[in-house]
PDB file of C-alpha atoms and ligand atoms in Angstrom:
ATOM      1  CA  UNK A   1     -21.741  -1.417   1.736  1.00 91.00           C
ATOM      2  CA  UNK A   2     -18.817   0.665   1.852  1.00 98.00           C
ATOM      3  CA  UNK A   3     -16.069   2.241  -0.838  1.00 98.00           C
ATOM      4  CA  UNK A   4     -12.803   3.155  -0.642  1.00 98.00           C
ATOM      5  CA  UNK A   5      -9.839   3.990  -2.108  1.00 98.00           C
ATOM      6  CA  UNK A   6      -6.315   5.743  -2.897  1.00 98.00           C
ATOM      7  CA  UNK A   7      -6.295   9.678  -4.192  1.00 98.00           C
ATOM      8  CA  UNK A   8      -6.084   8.516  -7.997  1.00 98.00           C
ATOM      9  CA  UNK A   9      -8.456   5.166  -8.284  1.00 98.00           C
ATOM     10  CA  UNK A  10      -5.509   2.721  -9.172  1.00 98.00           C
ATOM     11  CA  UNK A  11      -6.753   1.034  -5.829  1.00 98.00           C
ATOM     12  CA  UNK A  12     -10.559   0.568  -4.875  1.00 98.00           C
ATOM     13  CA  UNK A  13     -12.293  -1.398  -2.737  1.00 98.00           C
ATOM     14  CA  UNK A  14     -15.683  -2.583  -1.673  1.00 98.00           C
ATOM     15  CA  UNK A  15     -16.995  -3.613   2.181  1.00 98.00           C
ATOM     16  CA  UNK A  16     -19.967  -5.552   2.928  1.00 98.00           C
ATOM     17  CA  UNK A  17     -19.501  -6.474   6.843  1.00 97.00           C
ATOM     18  CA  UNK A  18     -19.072  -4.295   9.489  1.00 97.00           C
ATOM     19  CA  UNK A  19     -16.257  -1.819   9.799  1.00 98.00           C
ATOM     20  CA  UNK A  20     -14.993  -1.626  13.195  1.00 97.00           C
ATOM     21  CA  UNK A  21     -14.683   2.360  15.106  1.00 97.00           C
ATOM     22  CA  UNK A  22     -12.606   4.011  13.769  1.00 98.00           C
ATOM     23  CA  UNK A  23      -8.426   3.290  16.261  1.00 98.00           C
ATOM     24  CA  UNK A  24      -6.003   5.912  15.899  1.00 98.00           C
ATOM     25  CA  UNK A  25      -2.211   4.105  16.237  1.00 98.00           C
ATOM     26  CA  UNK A  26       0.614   6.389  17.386  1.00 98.00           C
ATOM     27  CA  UNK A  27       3.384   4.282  17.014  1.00 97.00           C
ATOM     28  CA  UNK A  28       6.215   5.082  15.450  1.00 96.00           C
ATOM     29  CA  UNK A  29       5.850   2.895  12.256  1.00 95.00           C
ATOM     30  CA  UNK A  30       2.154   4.568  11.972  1.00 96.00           C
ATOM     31  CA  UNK A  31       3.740   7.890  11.996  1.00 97.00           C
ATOM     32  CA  UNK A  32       6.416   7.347   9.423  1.00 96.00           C
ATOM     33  CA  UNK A  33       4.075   5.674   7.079  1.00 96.00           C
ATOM     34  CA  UNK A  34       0.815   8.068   6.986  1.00 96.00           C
ATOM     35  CA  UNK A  35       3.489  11.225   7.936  1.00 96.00           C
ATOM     36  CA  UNK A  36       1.148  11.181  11.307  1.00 97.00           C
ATOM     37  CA  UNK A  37      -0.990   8.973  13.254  1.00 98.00           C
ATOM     38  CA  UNK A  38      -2.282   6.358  11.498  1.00 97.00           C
ATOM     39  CA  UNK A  39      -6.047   5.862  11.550  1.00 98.00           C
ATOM     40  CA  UNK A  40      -7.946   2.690  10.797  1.00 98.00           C
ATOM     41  CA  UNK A  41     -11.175   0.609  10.527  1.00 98.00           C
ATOM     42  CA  UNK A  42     -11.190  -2.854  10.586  1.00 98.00           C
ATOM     43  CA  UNK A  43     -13.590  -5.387   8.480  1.00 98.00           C
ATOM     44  CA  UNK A  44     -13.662  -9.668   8.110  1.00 98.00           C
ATOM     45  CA  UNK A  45     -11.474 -10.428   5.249  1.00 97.00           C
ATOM     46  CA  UNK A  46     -14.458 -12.615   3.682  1.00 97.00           C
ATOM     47  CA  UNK A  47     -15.793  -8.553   4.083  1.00 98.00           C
ATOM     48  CA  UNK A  48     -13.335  -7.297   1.906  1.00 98.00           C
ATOM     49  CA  UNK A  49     -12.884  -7.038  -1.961  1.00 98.00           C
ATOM     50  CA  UNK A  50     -10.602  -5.083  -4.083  1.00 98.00           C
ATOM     51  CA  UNK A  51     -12.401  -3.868  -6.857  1.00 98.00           C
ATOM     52  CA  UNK A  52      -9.019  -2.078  -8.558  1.00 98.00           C
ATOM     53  CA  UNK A  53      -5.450  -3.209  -8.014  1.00 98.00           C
ATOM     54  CA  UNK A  54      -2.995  -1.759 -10.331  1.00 98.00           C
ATOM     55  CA  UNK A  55      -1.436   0.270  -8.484  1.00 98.00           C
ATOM     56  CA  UNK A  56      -1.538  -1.422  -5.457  1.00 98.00           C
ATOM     57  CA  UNK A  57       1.838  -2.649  -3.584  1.00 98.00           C
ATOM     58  CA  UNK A  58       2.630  -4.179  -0.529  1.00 98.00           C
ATOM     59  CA  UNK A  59       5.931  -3.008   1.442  1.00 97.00           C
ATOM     60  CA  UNK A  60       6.373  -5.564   3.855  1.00 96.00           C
ATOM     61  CA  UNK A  61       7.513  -4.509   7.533  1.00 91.00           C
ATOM     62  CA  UNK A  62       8.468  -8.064   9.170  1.00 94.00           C
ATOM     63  CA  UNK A  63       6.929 -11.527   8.627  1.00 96.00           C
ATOM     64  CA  UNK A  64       3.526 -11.315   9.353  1.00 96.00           C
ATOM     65  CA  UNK A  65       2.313  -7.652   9.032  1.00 96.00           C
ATOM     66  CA  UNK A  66       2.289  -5.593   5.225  1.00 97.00           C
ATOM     67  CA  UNK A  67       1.400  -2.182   4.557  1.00 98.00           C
ATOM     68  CA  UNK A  68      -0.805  -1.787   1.262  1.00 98.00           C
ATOM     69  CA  UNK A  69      -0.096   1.795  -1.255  1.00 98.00           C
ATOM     70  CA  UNK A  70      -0.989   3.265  -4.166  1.00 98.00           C
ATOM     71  CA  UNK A  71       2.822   3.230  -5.950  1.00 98.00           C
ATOM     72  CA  UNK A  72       1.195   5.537  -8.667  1.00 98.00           C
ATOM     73  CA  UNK A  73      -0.465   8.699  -6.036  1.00 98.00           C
ATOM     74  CA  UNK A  74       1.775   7.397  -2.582  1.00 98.00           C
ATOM     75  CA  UNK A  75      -1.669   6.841  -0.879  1.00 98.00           C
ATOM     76  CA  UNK A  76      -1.600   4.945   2.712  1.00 98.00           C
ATOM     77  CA  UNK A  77      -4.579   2.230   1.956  1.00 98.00           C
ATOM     78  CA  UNK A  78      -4.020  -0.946   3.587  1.00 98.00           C
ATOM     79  CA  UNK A  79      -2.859  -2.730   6.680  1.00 98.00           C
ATOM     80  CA  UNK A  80      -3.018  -6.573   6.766  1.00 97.00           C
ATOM     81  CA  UNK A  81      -1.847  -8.369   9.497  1.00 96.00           C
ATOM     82  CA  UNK A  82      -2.120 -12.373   9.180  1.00 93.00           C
ATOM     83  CA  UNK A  83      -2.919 -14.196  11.150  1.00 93.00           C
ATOM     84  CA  UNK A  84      -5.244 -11.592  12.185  1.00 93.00           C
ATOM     85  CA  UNK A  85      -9.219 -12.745  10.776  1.00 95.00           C
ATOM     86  CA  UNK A  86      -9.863  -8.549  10.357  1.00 97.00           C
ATOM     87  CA  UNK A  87      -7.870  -6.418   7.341  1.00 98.00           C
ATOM     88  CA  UNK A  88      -7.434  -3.180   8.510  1.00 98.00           C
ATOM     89  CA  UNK A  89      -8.413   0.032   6.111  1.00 98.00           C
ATOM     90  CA  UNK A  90      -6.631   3.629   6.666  1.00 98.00           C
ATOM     91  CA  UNK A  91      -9.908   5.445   7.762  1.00 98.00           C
ATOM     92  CA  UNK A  92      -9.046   8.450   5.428  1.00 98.00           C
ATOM     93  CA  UNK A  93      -9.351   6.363   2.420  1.00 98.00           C
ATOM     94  CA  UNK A  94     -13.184   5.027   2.756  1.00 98.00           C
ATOM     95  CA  UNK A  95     -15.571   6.946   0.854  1.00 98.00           C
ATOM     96  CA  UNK A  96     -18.593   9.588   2.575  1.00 98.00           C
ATOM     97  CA  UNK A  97     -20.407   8.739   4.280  1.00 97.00           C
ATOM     98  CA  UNK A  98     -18.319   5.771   6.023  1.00 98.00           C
ATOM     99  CA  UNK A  99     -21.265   5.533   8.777  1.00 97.00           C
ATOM    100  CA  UNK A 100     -18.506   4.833  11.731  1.00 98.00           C
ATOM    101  CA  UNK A 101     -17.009   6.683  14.403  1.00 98.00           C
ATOM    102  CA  UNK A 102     -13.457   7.305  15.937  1.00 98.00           C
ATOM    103  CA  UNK A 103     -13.357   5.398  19.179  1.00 97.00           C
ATOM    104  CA  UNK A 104     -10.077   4.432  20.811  1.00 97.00           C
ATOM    105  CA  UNK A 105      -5.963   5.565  20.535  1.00 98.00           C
ATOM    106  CA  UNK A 106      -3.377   2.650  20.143  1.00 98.00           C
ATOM    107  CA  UNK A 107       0.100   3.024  21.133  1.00 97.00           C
ATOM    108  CA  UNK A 108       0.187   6.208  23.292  1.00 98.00           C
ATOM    109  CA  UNK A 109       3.203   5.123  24.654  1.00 97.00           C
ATOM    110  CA  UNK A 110       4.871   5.625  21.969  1.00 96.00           C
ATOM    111  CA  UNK A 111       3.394   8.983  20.687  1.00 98.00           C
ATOM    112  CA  UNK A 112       5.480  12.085  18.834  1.00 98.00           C
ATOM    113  CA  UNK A 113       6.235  14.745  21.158  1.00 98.00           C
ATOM    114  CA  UNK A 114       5.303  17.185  19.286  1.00 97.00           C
ATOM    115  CA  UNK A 115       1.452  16.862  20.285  1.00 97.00           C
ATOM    116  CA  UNK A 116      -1.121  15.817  22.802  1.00 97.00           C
ATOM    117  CA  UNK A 117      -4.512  13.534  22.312  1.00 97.00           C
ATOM    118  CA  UNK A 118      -6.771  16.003  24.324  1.00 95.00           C
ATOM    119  CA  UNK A 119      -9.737  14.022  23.627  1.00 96.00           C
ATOM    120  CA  UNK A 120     -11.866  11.831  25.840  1.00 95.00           C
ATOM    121  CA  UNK A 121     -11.378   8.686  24.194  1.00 97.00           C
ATOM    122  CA  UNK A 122      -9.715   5.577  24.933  1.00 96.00           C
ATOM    123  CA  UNK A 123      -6.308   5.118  25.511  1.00 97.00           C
ATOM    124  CA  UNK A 124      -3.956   2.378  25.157  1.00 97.00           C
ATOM    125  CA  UNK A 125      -0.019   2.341  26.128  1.00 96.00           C
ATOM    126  CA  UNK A 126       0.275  -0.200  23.776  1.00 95.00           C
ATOM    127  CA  UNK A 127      -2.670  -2.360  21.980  1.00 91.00           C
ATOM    128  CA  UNK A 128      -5.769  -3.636  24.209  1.00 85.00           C
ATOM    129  CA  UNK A 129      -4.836  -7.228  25.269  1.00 73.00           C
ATOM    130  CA  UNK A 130      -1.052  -6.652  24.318  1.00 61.00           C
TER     131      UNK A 130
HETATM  132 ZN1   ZN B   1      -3.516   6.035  -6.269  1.00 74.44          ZN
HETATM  133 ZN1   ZN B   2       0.915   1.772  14.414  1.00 74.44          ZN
END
């Protein structure tokens, strides 16, 4: 079982499946939102439960993918992509110990320019199978 929330509590949540590793995303929607690259975990939606949701909003970037926040501390919590069977959580938000690793960068291609990933992990241009 693993916790998580936003900086303040208005938004907690519970897992009890699997997170994924831990994907960085360097696109530029990623960037804007967290203020850098984004970094998530992934878990089954039956997986998932919010546990505390007042403070929670969804901005909505096109049809099919929404960003979750805290509107009351500005905290970068959720990413839900339907149809997608996984919800994605921002990696900085789950409680210690979260018991994952970071495995694999999303997106490279379209990385800031003002660094470079200088680690040995994966890398993707764009997103495996994309
Ligand atoms: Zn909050
Ligand atoms: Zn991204």
């Amino acid at each position: 079982m693993n916790t998580g929330g936003c900086f303040c509590g208005a938004v907690r949540y519970e897992v009890s499946a699997p997170l994924t590793a831990v994907a960085y995303c360097h696109c530029s929607k990623c960037r804007k939102w967290h203020g850098h690259v984004g970094a998530y975990a992934a878990v089954d939606r039956e997986g998932f439960r919010l546990t505390e949701a007042r403070g929670l909003k969804w901005h909505s970037v096109s049809p099919t993918v929404r960003r979750g926040f805290c509107v009351e501390c500005g905290s970068s919590v959720l990413f839900d992509e339907s149809p997608d069977p996984k919800i994605s959580l921002c990696a900085g938000s789950l409680d210690a110990p979260t018991g994952i690793r970071e495995k694999v960068h999303v997106y490279t291609g379209s990385k800031g320019d003002y660094y470079e990933i200088a680690d040995g992990l994966l890398k993707y241009d764009t997103f495996p199978g994309k």
